Amino acid sequence: MPVAARTETESETETETHCPYCALQCGMTVDSGARVRPRRFPTNAGGLCQKGWTAGELVGHPERLVTPLVDGSPASWDRALGLVAGRLARLRAEHGPDSVAVFGGGGLTNEKAYLLGKFARVALGTSLVDYNGRFCMSSAAAAGTRAFGLDRGLPFPVTDLDEAEVVVLVGANVAETMPPFVSHLSEARQVVIDPRETATARQAVAAGGLHLRPAPGTDLALALGMLHVAVSEGLADAVYLDRRSVGFEEAWRVAASWWPERVERVTGVAAADQRSVVRMLAGARRRYLLTARGAEQHAHGVDTVTAWINLALALGMPGTPGSGFGTLTGQGNGQGGREHGQKADQLPGYRRIDDPAARAHVAGVWGVPASSLPGPGCGAVELLGSLGRPGGPRALLVFGSNPVVSAPDAAAVRSRLAALDLLVVADPFVSETARMADVVLPVTQWAEEEGTVTNLEGRVLRRRRALPPPPGVRTDLEVLSALGAALEAPSAFPSEPEAVFEELRAASAGGPADYSGISYARLDAGEALYWPCPSAEHPGTPRLFLDRFAHPDGRARFIPVEHVGPAERTDPEFPLWATTGRVLAHYQSGTQTRRVAELASVEPESFVEVHPDTARLAGLGDGARARVVSRRGAARAVVRCAPGLRADTVFLPFHFAGEQAANLVTNPAPDPVSGMPEFKACAVRLEPE
Ligand SMILES: Nc1nc2c(c(=O)[nH]1)N[C@H]1C(S)=C(S)[C@@H](COP(=O)(O)OP(=O)(O)OC[C@H]3O[C@@H](n4cnc5c(=O)[nH]c(N)nc54)[C@H](O)[C@@H]3O)O[C@H]1N2
Ligand SMILES: Nc1nc2c(c(=O)[nH]1)N[C@H]1C(S)=C(S)[C@@H](COP(=O)(O)OP(=O)(O)OC[C@H]3O[C@@H](n4cnc5c(=O)[nH]c(N)nc54)[C@H](O)[C@@H]3O)O[C@H]1N2
Ligand code: SF4
Ligand SMILES: [Mo]
């Protein structure tokens, strides 16, 4: 395989940019030798986690791909792109535009996400574009839109948390998933709601907080129980309910039958603890409730987040200065990546593709007839499931995702990818998905290109080029631009990031996520710009909802939701719940962090966290090699005994590949509203290997 030379250049120049990984987007500098140093920025206050510190190792990594691959062999760009364009054009002519599908990622910059969505709709004419954010933020996004009329993960800056008295973290292991974030919680009493005793739970309890351990997939019942406490103890905020919300009565009708002792039987969380948490929240002036993937990645994730929002509304928190509800966006551009059109139902500016006015506006910017834009496609789970089937897509282009490792029911995903006529993957590395591809396109990495990302607060940031890419690689924008030209697309595909951003500004103007007032010049001048920012003079919007929510009547919506539980049940054959998630040292599907020696040495292989009693019953001890078996498949892992974990639950990280892939066992059952699969609860048994 062709590899890049590792070059060590000494230089005084340090470029100010942000971390390539998570949505906290810690400030860092990178010099022309790819050395990373932390930089003070409000979200990280000068801190970086291990992943950020070592990110420079990815630049000039010996396994960096620097030549396109066709059928696994090096090929010229002309040949690779010519082959891709030719085969895409032929498929479209013979089988129609929906014979080609596109899969994007929340790590892509705003410019890339925007151009990828435009490429799908205009150059390919396909409705079938979706992205890995479907696996990440889609349930929180749908719940936020439903309740508040707008989805911005945190409708306030992270630094607002510095003043909080109480912070409740639901299914969020921030001590491992965004370590510098924890510094914003130092003044607050924290409540951590997680089936596992995580590093986050431990630090919360050590500081006088609480750890509640619901069974996986039972958060909805827990939130109903807490709403019951709030109302029955007279702690609901009647003035707020009257002035700022609608629909409380309907939501209360459901919660009225979820008294805390009933909730205790379903969730395992003591009624007394439910009461304590509600009293803590009601008794504080500055309080926040934050959810993350533990609450959201369920077949009823939208309703679960809704139940937590209902509790926050009843207590008068959202849109109140010094208080709030938020969801912790995960990927580096998880927020911007869900706004600019790589989502199946969406056009740039968080517009809906089925809205005639939105279609007319965006088609106008693109210079194409609105009637030429396809309608909404389907979510990622359905999309991956349809690949290569009769009438389904025959080609897939992947930018910024590694679904062979990260999509649920990974063995099924692998066989769908194998059934395609053409798989094209753009990636700086040969990921597990790229390994299956007919054509792999080597692209630049974060420190080698310009762009913008939108962090977990909705603040737009500049990523900057710190050093040149290795010869032979191209940017994603250059790839899309070249393919757009080769396919004779009826609109231009600029490859300069700022030119793409200028187009994005125009396309987003007037939409819910309005970026039209944001420019590279303003960002480079150091302005802190949070969307919406509808004009060049507008200061941006750090805090949303203080006067009104984004529904036409300005009021938040209570939506009545009922507890259902996970899509599959445990039984004598599969008696345990498996839940999955993250560890500090690795990022996502591991394409990047498994290649960083310092990180790989911390967590070299997969493990399964098991309560010691449960391990003993399965004939396993700490350090034993085990198989975790579900109705779909089995994953290999080393047993790690964890006395703080529920005895009915095991935990697997999803960062590992091959036989260690946690997604061999997970359940793809999608949420009916968001299409989010149930990564966080499936029935398994544990066996010695
Ligand atoms: N180190 C590291 N950091 C990351 C990432 C990474 O891959 N590695 N990825 C980034 C991305 S894209 C994301 S989305 C975020 C995710 O950030 P988090 O949401 O904090 O991470 P997870 O580990 O997926 O899940 C959080 C917790 O949910 C718990 N959980 C499981 N099931 C349930 C349940 O039913 N109810 C409740 N209440 N909790 C449950 C798990 O035990 C876990 O500790 O992290 C970002 N940061
Ligand atoms: N079991 C289980 N599965 C999960 C989850 C879970 O909690 N449990 N979490 C889900 C969540 S929240 C997420 S976000 C997904 C993430 O899972 P994936 O979508 O697989 O995300 P990454 O591993 O970040 O994949 C990014 C790929 O793109 C490449 N890449 C990085 N930057 C660029 C770029 O600028 N351009 C291009 N073309 N490529 C780039 C990287 O090298 C890598 O191969 O996993 C989901 N899967
Ligand atoms: S917390 Fe997130 S953004 Fe900060 S250094 Fe770690 S991975 Fe990077
Ligand atoms: Mo994510």
mmCIF file of N, CA, C and O in Angstrom, residues 281-355:
data_model
loop_
_atom_site.group_PDB
_atom_site.id
_atom_site.type_symbol
_atom_site.label_atom_id
_atom_site.label_comp_id
_atom_site.label_asym_id
_atom_site.label_seq_id
_atom_site.Cartn_x
_atom_site.Cartn_y
_atom_site.Cartn_z
ATOM 1 N N LEU A 281 -33.573 19.866 41.892
ATOM 2 C CA LEU A 281 -33.794 20.745 40.731
ATOM 3 C C LEU A 281 -34.740 21.887 41.085
ATOM 4 O O LEU A 281 -34.481 23.051 40.769
ATOM 5 N N ALA A 282 -35.828 21.529 41.765
ATOM 6 C CA ALA A 282 -36.833 22.552 42.071
ATOM 7 C C ALA A 282 -36.304 23.561 43.089
ATOM 8 O O ALA A 282 -36.705 24.725 43.091
ATOM 9 N N GLY A 283 -35.368 23.117 43.914
ATOM 10 C CA GLY A 283 -34.868 23.996 44.971
ATOM 11 C C GLY A 283 -33.732 24.907 44.535
ATOM 12 O O GLY A 283 -33.289 25.754 45.301
ATOM 13 N N ALA A 284 -33.243 24.709 43.303
ATOM 14 C CA ALA A 284 -32.123 25.536 42.832
ATOM 15 C C ALA A 284 -32.633 26.610 41.887
ATOM 16 O O ALA A 284 -33.672 26.448 41.249
ATOM 17 N N ARG A 285 -31.882 27.701 41.803
ATOM 18 C CA ARG A 285 -32.274 28.742 40.849
ATOM 19 C C ARG A 285 -31.610 28.505 39.496
ATOM 20 O O ARG A 285 -32.184 28.744 38.464
ATOM 21 N N ARG A 286 -30.359 28.053 39.533
ATOM 22 C CA ARG A 286 -29.629 27.848 38.273
ATOM 23 C C ARG A 286 -29.414 26.352 38.083
ATOM 24 O O ARG A 286 -28.592 25.740 38.746
ATOM 25 N N ARG A 287 -30.198 25.765 37.156
ATOM 26 C CA ARG A 287 -30.177 24.301 37.040
ATOM 27 C C ARG A 287 -30.332 23.894 35.580
ATOM 28 O O ARG A 287 -31.015 24.553 34.802
ATOM 29 N N TYR A 288 -29.693 22.802 35.251
ATOM 30 C CA TYR A 288 -29.667 22.329 33.863
ATOM 31 C C TYR A 288 -29.926 20.830 33.813
ATOM 32 O O TYR A 288 -29.476 20.092 34.694
ATOM 33 N N LEU A 289 -30.602 20.416 32.762
ATOM 34 C CA LEU A 289 -30.799 18.996 32.502
ATOM 35 C C LEU A 289 -30.248 18.725 31.104
ATOM 36 O O LEU A 289 -30.664 19.378 30.137
ATOM 37 N N LEU A 290 -29.270 17.820 31.022
ATOM 38 C CA LEU A 290 -28.594 17.549 29.758
ATOM 39 C C LEU A 290 -28.699 16.066 29.427
ATOM 40 O O LEU A 290 -28.413 15.216 30.275
ATOM 41 N N THR A 291 -29.091 15.750 28.210
ATOM 42 C CA THR A 291 -29.111 14.347 27.796
ATOM 43 C C THR A 291 -27.991 14.086 26.796
ATOM 44 O O THR A 291 -27.491 14.998 26.149
ATOM 45 N N ALA A 292 -27.603 12.808 26.689
ATOM 46 C CA ALA A 292 -26.673 12.395 25.629
ATOM 47 C C ALA A 292 -27.126 11.022 25.130
ATOM 48 O O ALA A 292 -28.293 10.637 25.309
ATOM 49 N N ARG A 293 -26.202 10.288 24.515
ATOM 50 C CA ARG A 293 -26.611 9.112 23.753
ATOM 51 C C ARG A 293 -27.223 8.012 24.617
ATOM 52 O O ARG A 293 -28.025 7.221 24.117
ATOM 53 N N GLY A 294 -26.889 7.955 25.898
ATOM 54 C CA GLY A 294 -27.473 6.915 26.741
ATOM 55 C C GLY A 294 -28.983 6.987 26.793
ATOM 56 O O GLY A 294 -29.675 5.961 26.858
ATOM 57 N N ALA A 295 -29.521 8.191 26.775
ATOM 58 C CA ALA A 295 -30.978 8.355 26.784
ATOM 59 C C ALA A 295 -31.557 8.273 25.381
ATOM 60 O O ALA A 295 -32.733 7.960 25.201
ATOM 61 N N GLU A 296 -30.743 8.557 24.380
ATOM 62 C CA GLU A 296 -31.279 8.822 23.039
ATOM 63 C C GLU A 296 -31.202 7.655 22.067
ATOM 64 O O GLU A 296 -32.033 7.531 21.171
ATOM 65 N N GLN A 297 -30.151 6.822 22.215
ATOM 66 C CA GLN A 297 -29.943 5.775 21.200
ATOM 67 C C GLN A 297 -30.811 4.552 21.495
ATOM 68 O O GLN A 297 -30.331 3.473 21.826
ATOM 69 N N HIS A 298 -32.099 4.763 21.343
ATOM 70 C CA HIS A 298 -33.086 3.726 21.629
ATOM 71 C C HIS A 298 -34.164 3.745 20.565
ATOM 72 O O HIS A 298 -34.385 4.770 19.913
ATOM 73 N N ALA A 299 -34.863 2.647 20.440
ATOM 74 C CA ALA A 299 -35.961 2.560 19.479
ATOM 75 C C ALA A 299 -37.104 3.500 19.873
ATOM 76 O O ALA A 299 -38.006 3.749 19.071
ATOM 77 N N HIS A 300 -37.060 4.013 21.121
ATOM 78 C CA HIS A 300 -38.015 5.049 21.533
ATOM 79 C C HIS A 300 -37.252 6.250 22.080
ATOM 80 O O HIS A 300 -37.635 6.850 23.089
ATOM 81 N N GLY A 301 -36.177 6.591 21.389
ATOM 82 C CA GLY A 301 -35.298 7.667 21.846
ATOM 83 C C GLY A 301 -35.952 9.039 21.779
ATOM 84 O O GLY A 301 -35.727 9.880 22.658
ATOM 85 N N VAL A 302 -36.734 9.288 20.745
ATOM 86 C CA VAL A 302 -37.366 10.609 20.624
ATOM 87 C C VAL A 302 -38.332 10.817 21.787
ATOM 88 O O VAL A 302 -38.331 11.871 22.434
ATOM 89 N N ASP A 303 -39.135 9.802 22.070
ATOM 90 C CA ASP A 303 -40.079 9.929 23.186
ATOM 91 C C ASP A 303 -39.347 10.014 24.524
ATOM 92 O O ASP A 303 -39.805 10.684 25.455
ATOM 93 N N THR A 304 -38.206 9.333 24.619
ATOM 94 C CA THR A 304 -37.457 9.390 25.880
ATOM 95 C C THR A 304 -36.925 10.802 26.112
ATOM 96 O O THR A 304 -37.063 11.357 27.212
ATOM 97 N N VAL A 305 -36.318 11.387 25.083
ATOM 98 C CA VAL A 305 -35.839 12.769 25.243
ATOM 99 C C VAL A 305 -37.021 13.687 25.541
ATOM 100 O O VAL A 305 -36.940 14.577 26.396
ATOM 101 N N THR A 306 -38.134 13.442 24.858
ATOM 102 C CA THR A 306 -39.332 14.255 25.091
ATOM 103 C C THR A 306 -39.755 14.191 26.560
ATOM 104 O O THR A 306 -40.130 15.214 27.153
ATOM 105 N N ALA A 307 -39.666 13.009 27.147
ATOM 106 C CA ALA A 307 -40.065 12.863 28.555
ATOM 107 C C ALA A 307 -39.158 13.699 29.464
ATOM 108 O O ALA A 307 -39.625 14.310 30.430
ATOM 109 N N TRP A 308 -37.857 13.732 29.149
ATOM 110 C CA TRP A 308 -36.945 14.573 29.952
ATOM 111 C C TRP A 308 -37.239 16.049 29.707
ATOM 112 O O TRP A 308 -37.154 16.865 30.625
ATOM 113 N N ILE A 309 -37.573 16.400 28.469
ATOM 114 C CA ILE A 309 -37.931 17.804 28.186
ATOM 115 C C ILE A 309 -39.201 18.162 28.962
ATOM 116 O O ILE A 309 -39.296 19.255 29.549
ATOM 117 N N ASN A 310 -40.173 17.254 28.994
ATOM 118 C CA ASN A 310 -41.410 17.530 29.732
ATOM 119 C C ASN A 310 -41.116 17.834 31.204
ATOM 120 O O ASN A 310 -41.693 18.754 31.790
ATOM 121 N N LEU A 311 -40.193 17.060 31.785
ATOM 122 C CA LEU A 311 -39.826 17.315 33.176
ATOM 123 C C LEU A 311 -39.203 18.708 33.314
ATOM 124 O O LEU A 311 -39.571 19.482 34.216
ATOM 125 N N ALA A 312 -38.274 19.017 32.388
ATOM 126 C CA ALA A 312 -37.598 20.326 32.454
ATOM 127 C C ALA A 312 -38.620 21.460 32.282
ATOM 128 O O ALA A 312 -38.538 22.483 32.976
ATOM 129 N N LEU A 313 -39.589 21.267 31.385
ATOM 130 C CA LEU A 313 -40.621 22.300 31.189
ATOM 131 C C LEU A 313 -41.472 22.458 32.447
ATOM 132 O O LEU A 313 -41.770 23.576 32.879
ATOM 133 N N ALA A 314 -41.853 21.346 33.037
ATOM 134 C CA ALA A 314 -42.709 21.423 34.225
ATOM 135 C C ALA A 314 -42.016 22.220 35.333
ATOM 136 O O ALA A 314 -42.663 22.920 36.112
ATOM 137 N N LEU A 315 -40.688 22.111 35.377
ATOM 138 C CA LEU A 315 -39.932 22.839 36.405
ATOM 139 C C LEU A 315 -39.548 24.244 35.943
ATOM 140 O O LEU A 315 -38.850 24.975 36.661
ATOM 141 N N GLY A 316 -39.967 24.605 34.721
ATOM 142 C CA GLY A 316 -39.732 25.973 34.250
ATOM 143 C C GLY A 316 -38.292 26.256 33.843
ATOM 144 O O GLY A 316 -37.826 27.392 33.966
ATOM 145 N N MET A 317 -37.583 25.242 33.362
ATOM 146 C CA MET A 317 -36.153 25.439 33.082
ATOM 147 C C MET A 317 -35.820 25.979 31.682
ATOM 148 O O MET A 317 -35.049 26.932 31.570
ATOM 149 N N PRO A 318 -36.342 25.372 30.597
ATOM 150 C CA PRO A 318 -35.875 25.811 29.264
ATOM 151 C C PRO A 318 -36.191 27.282 28.993
ATOM 152 O O PRO A 318 -37.269 27.781 29.329
ATOM 153 N N GLY A 319 -35.236 27.976 28.411
ATOM 154 C CA GLY A 319 -35.455 29.367 28.028
ATOM 155 C C GLY A 319 -35.495 30.327 29.201
ATOM 156 O O GLY A 319 -35.928 31.462 29.064
ATOM 157 N N THR A 320 -35.040 29.874 30.381
ATOM 158 C CA THR A 320 -35.005 30.739 31.561
ATOM 159 C C THR A 320 -33.534 31.096 31.825
ATOM 160 O O THR A 320 -32.702 30.194 31.858
ATOM 161 N N PRO A 321 -33.206 32.378 31.996
ATOM 162 C CA PRO A 321 -31.795 32.739 32.202
ATOM 163 C C PRO A 321 -31.182 31.958 33.356
ATOM 164 O O PRO A 321 -31.788 31.833 34.415
ATOM 165 N N GLY A 322 -30.001 31.394 33.131
ATOM 166 C CA GLY A 322 -29.305 30.645 34.177
ATOM 167 C C GLY A 322 -29.763 29.211 34.324
ATOM 168 O O GLY A 322 -29.238 28.481 35.167
ATOM 169 N N SER A 323 -30.746 28.782 33.508
ATOM 170 C CA SER A 323 -31.232 27.401 33.565
ATOM 171 C C SER A 323 -31.423 26.904 32.143
ATOM 172 O O SER A 323 -31.377 27.684 31.204
ATOM 173 N N GLY A 324 -31.664 25.602 32.005
ATOM 174 C CA GLY A 324 -31.961 25.150 30.660
ATOM 175 C C GLY A 324 -31.978 23.658 30.481
ATOM 176 O O GLY A 324 -31.604 22.890 31.379
ATOM 177 N N PHE A 325 -32.440 23.278 29.286
ATOM 178 C CA PHE A 325 -32.370 21.896 28.825
ATOM 179 C C PHE A 325 -31.442 21.883 27.623
ATOM 180 O O PHE A 325 -31.494 22.788 26.783
ATOM 181 N N GLY A 326 -30.617 20.840 27.508
ATOM 182 C CA GLY A 326 -29.767 20.722 26.326
ATOM 183 C C GLY A 326 -29.418 19.284 26.051
ATOM 184 O O GLY A 326 -29.614 18.397 26.895
ATOM 185 N N THR A 327 -28.905 19.046 24.854
ATOM 186 C CA THR A 327 -28.384 17.736 24.505
ATOM 187 C C THR A 327 -26.942 17.936 24.065
ATOM 188 O O THR A 327 -26.626 18.952 23.428
ATOM 189 N N LEU A 328 -26.078 16.995 24.447
ATOM 190 C CA LEU A 328 -24.648 17.150 24.173
ATOM 191 C C LEU A 328 -24.325 16.536 22.813
ATOM 192 O O LEU A 328 -24.224 15.323 22.680
ATOM 193 N N THR A 329 -24.188 17.394 21.814
ATOM 194 C CA THR A 329 -23.827 16.910 20.478
ATOM 195 C C THR A 329 -22.464 16.232 20.534
ATOM 196 O O THR A 329 -21.576 16.664 21.272
ATOM 197 N N GLY A 330 -22.288 15.169 19.715
ATOM 198 C CA GLY A 330 -21.092 14.353 19.841
ATOM 199 C C GLY A 330 -19.966 14.642 18.875
ATOM 200 O O GLY A 330 -18.808 14.850 19.279
ATOM 201 N N GLN A 331 -20.257 14.624 17.578
ATOM 202 C CA GLN A 331 -19.176 14.706 16.599
ATOM 203 C C GLN A 331 -18.697 16.139 16.413
ATOM 204 O O GLN A 331 -19.437 17.102 16.650
ATOM 205 N N GLY A 332 -17.476 16.255 15.915
ATOM 206 C CA GLY A 332 -16.834 17.548 15.728
ATOM 207 C C GLY A 332 -17.741 18.568 15.069
ATOM 208 O O GLY A 332 -17.814 19.717 15.489
ATOM 209 N N ASN A 333 -18.434 18.147 14.015
ATOM 210 C CA ASN A 333 -19.419 19.037 13.399
ATOM 211 C C ASN A 333 -20.801 18.393 13.429
ATOM 212 O O ASN A 333 -21.594 18.516 12.490
ATOM 213 N N GLY A 334 -21.075 17.715 14.538
ATOM 214 C CA GLY A 334 -22.378 17.064 14.671
ATOM 215 C C GLY A 334 -23.528 18.049 14.569
ATOM 216 O O GLY A 334 -24.602 17.724 14.066
ATOM 217 N N GLN A 335 -23.308 19.299 15.024
ATOM 218 C CA GLN A 335 -24.373 20.303 14.919
ATOM 219 C C GLN A 335 -24.483 20.823 13.484
ATOM 220 O O GLN A 335 -25.531 20.696 12.867
ATOM 221 N N GLY A 336 -23.408 21.371 12.942
ATOM 222 C CA GLY A 336 -23.480 21.895 11.569
ATOM 223 C C GLY A 336 -23.796 20.802 10.560
ATOM 224 O O GLY A 336 -24.495 21.028 9.576
ATOM 225 N N GLY A 337 -23.294 19.592 10.847
ATOM 226 C CA GLY A 337 -23.525 18.475 9.930
ATOM 227 C C GLY A 337 -24.987 18.091 9.829
ATOM 228 O O GLY A 337 -25.394 17.419 8.896
ATOM 229 N N ARG A 338 -25.808 18.526 10.800
ATOM 230 C CA ARG A 338 -27.225 18.184 10.716
ATOM 231 C C ARG A 338 -28.068 19.359 10.244
ATOM 232 O O ARG A 338 -29.285 19.351 10.376
ATOM 233 N N GLU A 339 -27.410 20.383 9.711
ATOM 234 C CA GLU A 339 -28.147 21.581 9.305
ATOM 235 C C GLU A 339 -28.117 21.868 7.813
ATOM 236 O O GLU A 339 -28.928 22.644 7.326
ATOM 237 N N HIS A 340 -27.152 21.310 7.091
ATOM 238 C CA HIS A 340 -26.912 21.851 5.757
ATOM 239 C C HIS A 340 -27.161 20.895 4.607
ATOM 240 O O HIS A 340 -26.632 21.073 3.515
ATOM 241 N N GLY A 341 -27.961 19.856 4.858
ATOM 242 C CA GLY A 341 -28.502 19.121 3.721
ATOM 243 C C GLY A 341 -27.946 17.753 3.435
ATOM 244 O O GLY A 341 -28.210 17.192 2.381
ATOM 245 N N GLN A 342 -27.171 17.143 4.362
ATOM 246 C CA GLN A 342 -26.805 15.741 4.110
ATOM 247 C C GLN A 342 -27.790 14.780 4.781
ATOM 248 O O GLN A 342 -27.587 13.577 4.785
ATOM 249 N N LYS A 343 -28.865 15.351 5.341
ATOM 250 C CA LYS A 343 -29.903 14.547 5.966
ATOM 251 C C LYS A 343 -30.994 14.299 4.923
ATOM 252 O O LYS A 343 -31.313 15.192 4.132
ATOM 253 N N ALA A 344 -31.596 13.108 4.963
ATOM 254 C CA ALA A 344 -32.511 12.674 3.900
ATOM 255 C C ALA A 344 -33.674 13.637 3.648
ATOM 256 O O ALA A 344 -34.162 13.748 2.528
ATOM 257 N N ASP A 345 -34.111 14.335 4.705
ATOM 258 C CA ASP A 345 -35.326 15.134 4.585
ATOM 259 C C ASP A 345 -35.029 16.628 4.586
ATOM 260 O O ASP A 345 -35.896 17.431 4.881
ATOM 261 N N GLN A 346 -33.826 17.002 4.219
ATOM 262 C CA GLN A 346 -33.390 18.348 4.556
ATOM 263 C C GLN A 346 -32.683 19.089 3.433
ATOM 264 O O GLN A 346 -31.983 18.495 2.617
ATOM 265 N N LEU A 347 -32.882 20.401 3.410
ATOM 266 C CA LEU A 347 -32.095 21.299 2.557
ATOM 267 C C LEU A 347 -31.311 22.245 3.472
ATOM 268 O O LEU A 347 -31.626 22.363 4.662
ATOM 269 N N PRO A 348 -30.283 22.924 2.943
ATOM 270 C CA PRO A 348 -29.429 23.767 3.785
ATOM 271 C C PRO A 348 -30.205 24.785 4.623
ATOM 272 O O PRO A 348 -31.277 25.253 4.237
ATOM 273 N N GLY A 349 -29.594 25.151 5.781
ATOM 274 C CA GLY A 349 -30.238 26.106 6.685
ATOM 275 C C GLY A 349 -31.277 25.434 7.556
ATOM 276 O O GLY A 349 -32.114 26.083 8.156
ATOM 277 N N TYR A 350 -31.195 24.107 7.693
ATOM 278 C CA TYR A 350 -32.154 23.304 8.453
ATOM 279 C C TYR A 350 -33.552 23.430 7.851
ATOM 280 O O TYR A 350 -34.551 23.435 8.562
ATOM 281 N N ARG A 351 -33.598 23.549 6.520
ATOM 282 C CA ARG A 351 -34.906 23.611 5.860
ATOM 283 C C ARG A 351 -35.403 22.207 5.533
ATOM 284 O O ARG A 351 -34.606 21.296 5.358
ATOM 285 N N ARG A 352 -36.698 22.103 5.379
ATOM 286 C CA ARG A 352 -37.290 20.800 5.032
ATOM 287 C C ARG A 352 -37.386 20.667 3.518
ATOM 288 O O ARG A 352 -37.857 21.569 2.833
ATOM 289 N N ILE A 353 -37.013 19.501 3.021
ATOM 290 C CA ILE A 353 -37.007 19.305 1.566
ATOM 291 C C ILE A 353 -38.429 19.156 1.012
ATOM 292 O O ILE A 353 -38.643 19.276 -0.192
ATOM 293 N N ASP A 354 -39.414 18.933 1.890
ATOM 294 C CA ASP A 354 -40.790 18.827 1.388
ATOM 295 C C ASP A 354 -41.550 20.156 1.512
ATOM 296 O O ASP A 354 -42.753 20.212 1.298
ATOM 297 N N ASP A 355 -40.825 21.217 1.835
ATOM 298 C CA ASP A 355 -41.456 22.535 1.958
ATOM 299 C C ASP A 355 -41.257 23.293 0.642
ATOM 300 O O ASP A 355 -40.124 23.602 0.261
#
